PDB file of C-alpha atoms and ligand atoms in Angstrom:
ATOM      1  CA  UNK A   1     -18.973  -0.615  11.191  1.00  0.00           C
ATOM      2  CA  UNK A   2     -16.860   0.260   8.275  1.00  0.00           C
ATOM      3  CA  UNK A   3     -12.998  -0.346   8.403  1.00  0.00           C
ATOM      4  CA  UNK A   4     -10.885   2.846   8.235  1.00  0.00           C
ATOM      5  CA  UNK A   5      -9.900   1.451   4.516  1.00  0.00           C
ATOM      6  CA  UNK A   6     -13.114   1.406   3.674  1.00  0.00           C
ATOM      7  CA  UNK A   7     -13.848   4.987   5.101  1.00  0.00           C
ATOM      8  CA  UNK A   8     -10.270   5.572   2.814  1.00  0.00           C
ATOM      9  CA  UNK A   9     -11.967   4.175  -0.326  1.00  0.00           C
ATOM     10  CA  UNK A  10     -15.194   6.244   0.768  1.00  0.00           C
ATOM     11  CA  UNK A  11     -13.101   9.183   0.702  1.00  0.00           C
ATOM     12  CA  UNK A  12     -14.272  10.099   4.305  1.00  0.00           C
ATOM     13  CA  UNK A  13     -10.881   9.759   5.514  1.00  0.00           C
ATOM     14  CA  UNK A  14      -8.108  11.324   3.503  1.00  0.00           C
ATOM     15  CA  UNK A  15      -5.429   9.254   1.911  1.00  0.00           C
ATOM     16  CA  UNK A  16      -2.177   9.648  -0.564  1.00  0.00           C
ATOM     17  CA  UNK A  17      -3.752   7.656  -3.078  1.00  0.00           C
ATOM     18  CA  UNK A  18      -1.593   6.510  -6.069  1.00  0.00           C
ATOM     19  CA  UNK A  19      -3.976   3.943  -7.917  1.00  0.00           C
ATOM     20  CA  UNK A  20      -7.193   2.868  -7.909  1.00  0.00           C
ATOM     21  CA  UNK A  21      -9.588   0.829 -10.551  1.00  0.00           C
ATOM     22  CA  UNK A  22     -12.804  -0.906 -10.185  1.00  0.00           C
ATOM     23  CA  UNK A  23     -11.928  -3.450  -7.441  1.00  0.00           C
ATOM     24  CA  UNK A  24      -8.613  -2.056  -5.701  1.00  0.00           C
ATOM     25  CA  UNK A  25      -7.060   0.932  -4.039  1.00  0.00           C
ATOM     26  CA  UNK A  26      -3.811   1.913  -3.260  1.00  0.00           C
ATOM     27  CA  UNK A  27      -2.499   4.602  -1.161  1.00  0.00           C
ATOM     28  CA  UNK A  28       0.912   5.444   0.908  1.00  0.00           C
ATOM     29  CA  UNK A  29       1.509   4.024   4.523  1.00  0.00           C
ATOM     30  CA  UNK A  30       1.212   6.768   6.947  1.00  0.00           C
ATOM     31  CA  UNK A  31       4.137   5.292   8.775  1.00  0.00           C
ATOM     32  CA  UNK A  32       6.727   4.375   6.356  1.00  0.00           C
ATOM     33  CA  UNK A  33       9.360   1.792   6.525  1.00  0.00           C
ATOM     34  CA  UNK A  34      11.064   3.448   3.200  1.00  0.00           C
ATOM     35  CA  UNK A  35       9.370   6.354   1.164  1.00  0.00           C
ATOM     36  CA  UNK A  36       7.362   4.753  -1.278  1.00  0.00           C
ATOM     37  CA  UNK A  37       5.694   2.530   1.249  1.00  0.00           C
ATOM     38  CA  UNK A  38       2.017   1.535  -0.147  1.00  0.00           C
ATOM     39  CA  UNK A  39      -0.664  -0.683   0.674  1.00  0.00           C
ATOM     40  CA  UNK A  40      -2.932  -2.466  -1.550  1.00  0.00           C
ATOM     41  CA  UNK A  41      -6.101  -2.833  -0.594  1.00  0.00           C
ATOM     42  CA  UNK A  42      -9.577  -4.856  -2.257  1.00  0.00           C
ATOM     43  CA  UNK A  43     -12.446  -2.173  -2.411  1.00  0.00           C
ATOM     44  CA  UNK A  44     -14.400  -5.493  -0.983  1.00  0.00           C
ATOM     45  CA  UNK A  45     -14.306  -5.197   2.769  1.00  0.00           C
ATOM     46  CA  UNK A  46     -12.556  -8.418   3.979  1.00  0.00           C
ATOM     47  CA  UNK A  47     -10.631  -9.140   6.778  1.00  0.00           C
ATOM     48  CA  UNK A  48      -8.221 -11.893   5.982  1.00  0.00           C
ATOM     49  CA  UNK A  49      -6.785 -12.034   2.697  1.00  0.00           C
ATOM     50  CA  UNK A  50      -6.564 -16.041   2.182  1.00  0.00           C
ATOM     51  CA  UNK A  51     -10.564 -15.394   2.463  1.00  0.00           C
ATOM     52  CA  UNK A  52     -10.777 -13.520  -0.987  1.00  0.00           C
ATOM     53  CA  UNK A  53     -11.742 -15.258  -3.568  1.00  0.00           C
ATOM     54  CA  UNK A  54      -9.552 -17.088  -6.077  1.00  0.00           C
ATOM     55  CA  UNK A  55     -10.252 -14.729  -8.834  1.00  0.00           C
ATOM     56  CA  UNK A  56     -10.034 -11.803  -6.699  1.00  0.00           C
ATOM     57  CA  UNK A  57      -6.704 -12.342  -5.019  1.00  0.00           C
ATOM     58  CA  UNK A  58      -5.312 -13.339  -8.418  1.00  0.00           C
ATOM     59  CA  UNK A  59      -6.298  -9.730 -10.079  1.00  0.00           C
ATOM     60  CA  UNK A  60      -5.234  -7.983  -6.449  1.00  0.00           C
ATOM     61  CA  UNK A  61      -1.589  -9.638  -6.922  1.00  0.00           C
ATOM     62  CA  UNK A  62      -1.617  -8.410 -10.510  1.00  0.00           C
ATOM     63  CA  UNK A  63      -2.988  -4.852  -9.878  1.00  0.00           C
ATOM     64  CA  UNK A  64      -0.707  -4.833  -6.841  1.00  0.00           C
ATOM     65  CA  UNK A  65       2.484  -5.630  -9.747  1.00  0.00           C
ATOM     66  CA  UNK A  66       1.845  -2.884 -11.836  1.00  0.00           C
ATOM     67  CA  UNK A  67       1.942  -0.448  -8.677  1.00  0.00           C
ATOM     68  CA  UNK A  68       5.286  -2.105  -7.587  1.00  0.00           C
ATOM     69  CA  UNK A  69       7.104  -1.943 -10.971  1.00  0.00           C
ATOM     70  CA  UNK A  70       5.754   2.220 -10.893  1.00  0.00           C
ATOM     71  CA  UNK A  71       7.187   2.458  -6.943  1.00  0.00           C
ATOM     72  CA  UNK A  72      10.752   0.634  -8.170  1.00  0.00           C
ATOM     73  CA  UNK A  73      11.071   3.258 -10.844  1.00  0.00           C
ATOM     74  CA  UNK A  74       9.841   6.397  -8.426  1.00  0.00           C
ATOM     75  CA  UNK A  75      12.144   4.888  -5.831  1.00  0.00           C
ATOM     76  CA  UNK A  76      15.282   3.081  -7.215  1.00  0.00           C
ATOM     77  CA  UNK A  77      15.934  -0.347  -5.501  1.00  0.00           C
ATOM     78  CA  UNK A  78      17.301  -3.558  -5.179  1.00  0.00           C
ATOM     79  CA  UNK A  79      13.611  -5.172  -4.998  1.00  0.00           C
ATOM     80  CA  UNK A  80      10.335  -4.198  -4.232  1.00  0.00           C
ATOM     81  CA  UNK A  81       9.532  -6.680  -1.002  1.00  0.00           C
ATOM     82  CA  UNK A  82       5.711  -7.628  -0.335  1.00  0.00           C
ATOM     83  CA  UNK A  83       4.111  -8.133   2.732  1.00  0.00           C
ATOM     84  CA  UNK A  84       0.685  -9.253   4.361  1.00  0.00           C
ATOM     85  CA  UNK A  85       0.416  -8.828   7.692  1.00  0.00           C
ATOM     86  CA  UNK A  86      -2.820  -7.284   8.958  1.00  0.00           C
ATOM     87  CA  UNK A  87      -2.758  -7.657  12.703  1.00  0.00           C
ATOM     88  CA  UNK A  88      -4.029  -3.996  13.444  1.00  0.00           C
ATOM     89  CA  UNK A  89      -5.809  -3.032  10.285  1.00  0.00           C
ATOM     90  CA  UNK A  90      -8.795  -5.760  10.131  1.00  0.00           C
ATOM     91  CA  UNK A  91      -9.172  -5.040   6.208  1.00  0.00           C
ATOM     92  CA  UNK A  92      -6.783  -7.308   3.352  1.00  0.00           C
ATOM     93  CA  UNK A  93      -4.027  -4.867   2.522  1.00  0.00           C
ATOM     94  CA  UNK A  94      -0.409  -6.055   0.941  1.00  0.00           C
ATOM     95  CA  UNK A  95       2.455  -3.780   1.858  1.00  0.00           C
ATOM     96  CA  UNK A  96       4.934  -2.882  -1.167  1.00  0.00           C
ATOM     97  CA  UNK A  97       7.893  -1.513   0.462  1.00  0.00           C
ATOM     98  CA  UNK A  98      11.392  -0.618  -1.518  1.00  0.00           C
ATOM     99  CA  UNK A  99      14.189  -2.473  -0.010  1.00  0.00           C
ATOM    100  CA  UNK A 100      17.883  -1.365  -0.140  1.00  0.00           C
ATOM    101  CA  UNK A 101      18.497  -4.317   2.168  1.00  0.00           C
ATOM    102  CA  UNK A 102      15.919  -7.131   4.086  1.00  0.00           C
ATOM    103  CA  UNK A 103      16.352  -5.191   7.040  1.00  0.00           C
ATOM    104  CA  UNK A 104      14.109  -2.676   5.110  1.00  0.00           C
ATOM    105  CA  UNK A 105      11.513  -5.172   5.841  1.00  0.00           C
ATOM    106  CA  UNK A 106      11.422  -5.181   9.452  1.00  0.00           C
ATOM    107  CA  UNK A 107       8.017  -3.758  10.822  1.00  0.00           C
ATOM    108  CA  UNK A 108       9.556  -3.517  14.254  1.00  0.00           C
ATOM    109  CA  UNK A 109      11.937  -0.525  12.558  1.00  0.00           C
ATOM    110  CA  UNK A 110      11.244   3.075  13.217  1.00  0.00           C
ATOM    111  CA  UNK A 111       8.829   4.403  10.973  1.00  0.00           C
ATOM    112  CA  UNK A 112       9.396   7.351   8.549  1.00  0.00           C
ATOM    113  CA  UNK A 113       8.223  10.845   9.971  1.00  0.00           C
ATOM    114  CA  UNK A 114       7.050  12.459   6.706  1.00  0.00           C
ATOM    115  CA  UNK A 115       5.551  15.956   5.596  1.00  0.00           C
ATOM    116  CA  UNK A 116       2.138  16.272   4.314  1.00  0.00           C
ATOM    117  CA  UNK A 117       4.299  17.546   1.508  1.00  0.00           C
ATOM    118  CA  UNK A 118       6.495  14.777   1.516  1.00  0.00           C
ATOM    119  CA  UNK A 119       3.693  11.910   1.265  1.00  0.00           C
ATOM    120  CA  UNK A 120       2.352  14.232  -1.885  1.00  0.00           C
ATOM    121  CA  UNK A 121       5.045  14.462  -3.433  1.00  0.00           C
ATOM    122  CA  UNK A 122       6.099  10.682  -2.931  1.00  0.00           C
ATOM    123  CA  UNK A 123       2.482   9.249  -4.548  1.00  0.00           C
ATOM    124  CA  UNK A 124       2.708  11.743  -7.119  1.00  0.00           C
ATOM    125  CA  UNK A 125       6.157  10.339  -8.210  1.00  0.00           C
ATOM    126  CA  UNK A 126       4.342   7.095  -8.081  1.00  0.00           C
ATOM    127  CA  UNK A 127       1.115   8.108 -10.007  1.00  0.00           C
ATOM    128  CA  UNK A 128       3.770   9.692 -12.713  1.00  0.00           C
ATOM    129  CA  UNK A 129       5.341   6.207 -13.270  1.00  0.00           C
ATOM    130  CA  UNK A 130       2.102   4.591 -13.352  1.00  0.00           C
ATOM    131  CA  UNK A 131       0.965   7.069 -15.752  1.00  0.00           C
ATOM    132  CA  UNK A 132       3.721   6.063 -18.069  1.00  0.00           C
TER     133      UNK A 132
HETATM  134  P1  LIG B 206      -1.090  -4.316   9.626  1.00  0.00           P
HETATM  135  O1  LIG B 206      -2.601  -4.490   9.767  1.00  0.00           O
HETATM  136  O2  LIG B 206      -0.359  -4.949  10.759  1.00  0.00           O
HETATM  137  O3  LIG B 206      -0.596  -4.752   8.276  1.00  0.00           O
HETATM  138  O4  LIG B 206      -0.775  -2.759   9.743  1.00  0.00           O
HETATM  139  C1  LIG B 206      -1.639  -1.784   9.205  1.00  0.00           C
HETATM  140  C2  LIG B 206      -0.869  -0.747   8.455  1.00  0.00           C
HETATM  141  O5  LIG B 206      -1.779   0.251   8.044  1.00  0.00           O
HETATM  142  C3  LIG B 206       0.233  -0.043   9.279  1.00  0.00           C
HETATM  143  O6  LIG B 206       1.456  -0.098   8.563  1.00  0.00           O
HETATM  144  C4  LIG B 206      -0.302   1.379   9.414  1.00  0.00           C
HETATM  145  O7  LIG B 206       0.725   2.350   9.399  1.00  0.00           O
HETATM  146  C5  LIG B 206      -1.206   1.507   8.219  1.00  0.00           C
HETATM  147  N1  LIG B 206      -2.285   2.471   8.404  1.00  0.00           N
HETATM  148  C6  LIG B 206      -3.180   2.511   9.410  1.00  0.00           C
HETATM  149  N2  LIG B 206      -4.036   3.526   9.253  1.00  0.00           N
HETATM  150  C7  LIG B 206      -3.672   4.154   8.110  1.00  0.00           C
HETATM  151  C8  LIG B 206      -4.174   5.291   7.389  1.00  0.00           C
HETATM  152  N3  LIG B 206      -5.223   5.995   7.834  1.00  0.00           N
HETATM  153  N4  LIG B 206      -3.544   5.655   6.255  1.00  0.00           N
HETATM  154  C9  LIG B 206      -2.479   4.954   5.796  1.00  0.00           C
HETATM  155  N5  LIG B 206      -1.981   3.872   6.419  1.00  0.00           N
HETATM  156  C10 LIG B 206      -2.551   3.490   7.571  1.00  0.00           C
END
């Protein structure tokens, strides 16, 4: 059965997408730790990241750059802090979450309750600065 990323990237489940090329997607969290919360995810359904490929984790790290420098300028910050986790989600995703402070970080923090016009609004800033 299909992972609900892959249902995401099939567009059978909606999503706040802000990028997306050949190989990788990359939508909002739908429970924030900071606004501007994203995960990158490989098209490519795999669980664990560490089993990508070489050549595919490298361009995932790189595509996943390009939509962290766009989130730091959307969402002014000290840094842009990465994370791989994916105990619940059994598809590769890296979280990109702007940090004020490493206790931004913590993913046993209340999440963000967000609009529907809110999480527009917040990968539209993003897909501006990508745009740029
Ligand atoms: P983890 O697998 O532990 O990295 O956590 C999975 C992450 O995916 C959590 O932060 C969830 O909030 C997020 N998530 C789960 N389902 C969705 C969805 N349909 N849209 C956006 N984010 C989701």
């Amino acid at each position: 059965m299909a992972t609900i990323f892959s249902r995401i990237v099939a567009g059978e489940i909606p999503s706040y997408k802000v990028a997306e090329d050949e190989q990788f997607y990359a939508f909002l969290d739908i429970n924030p730790l900071a606004k501007g919360h994203t995960l990158v995810i490989p098209k490519r359904e795999v669980d664990y990241i560490f089993d990508l490929d070489d050549e595919e984790i490298a361009a995932m790290q790189v595509f996943a750059k390009k939509v962290a420098c766009a989130i730091k300028r959307a969402f002014p910050c000290i840094k842009v802090g990465q994370a791989v986790l994916g105990l619940e989600v059994p598809h590769a995703h890296i979280h990109l979450v702007p940090m004020q402070s490493e206790r931004d970080m913590l993913f046993t923090n209340p999440k963000l309750q967000l609009t529907p016009e809110e999480f527009t609004e917040i990968a539209n800033k993003i897909k501006n600065e990508i745009a740029k």
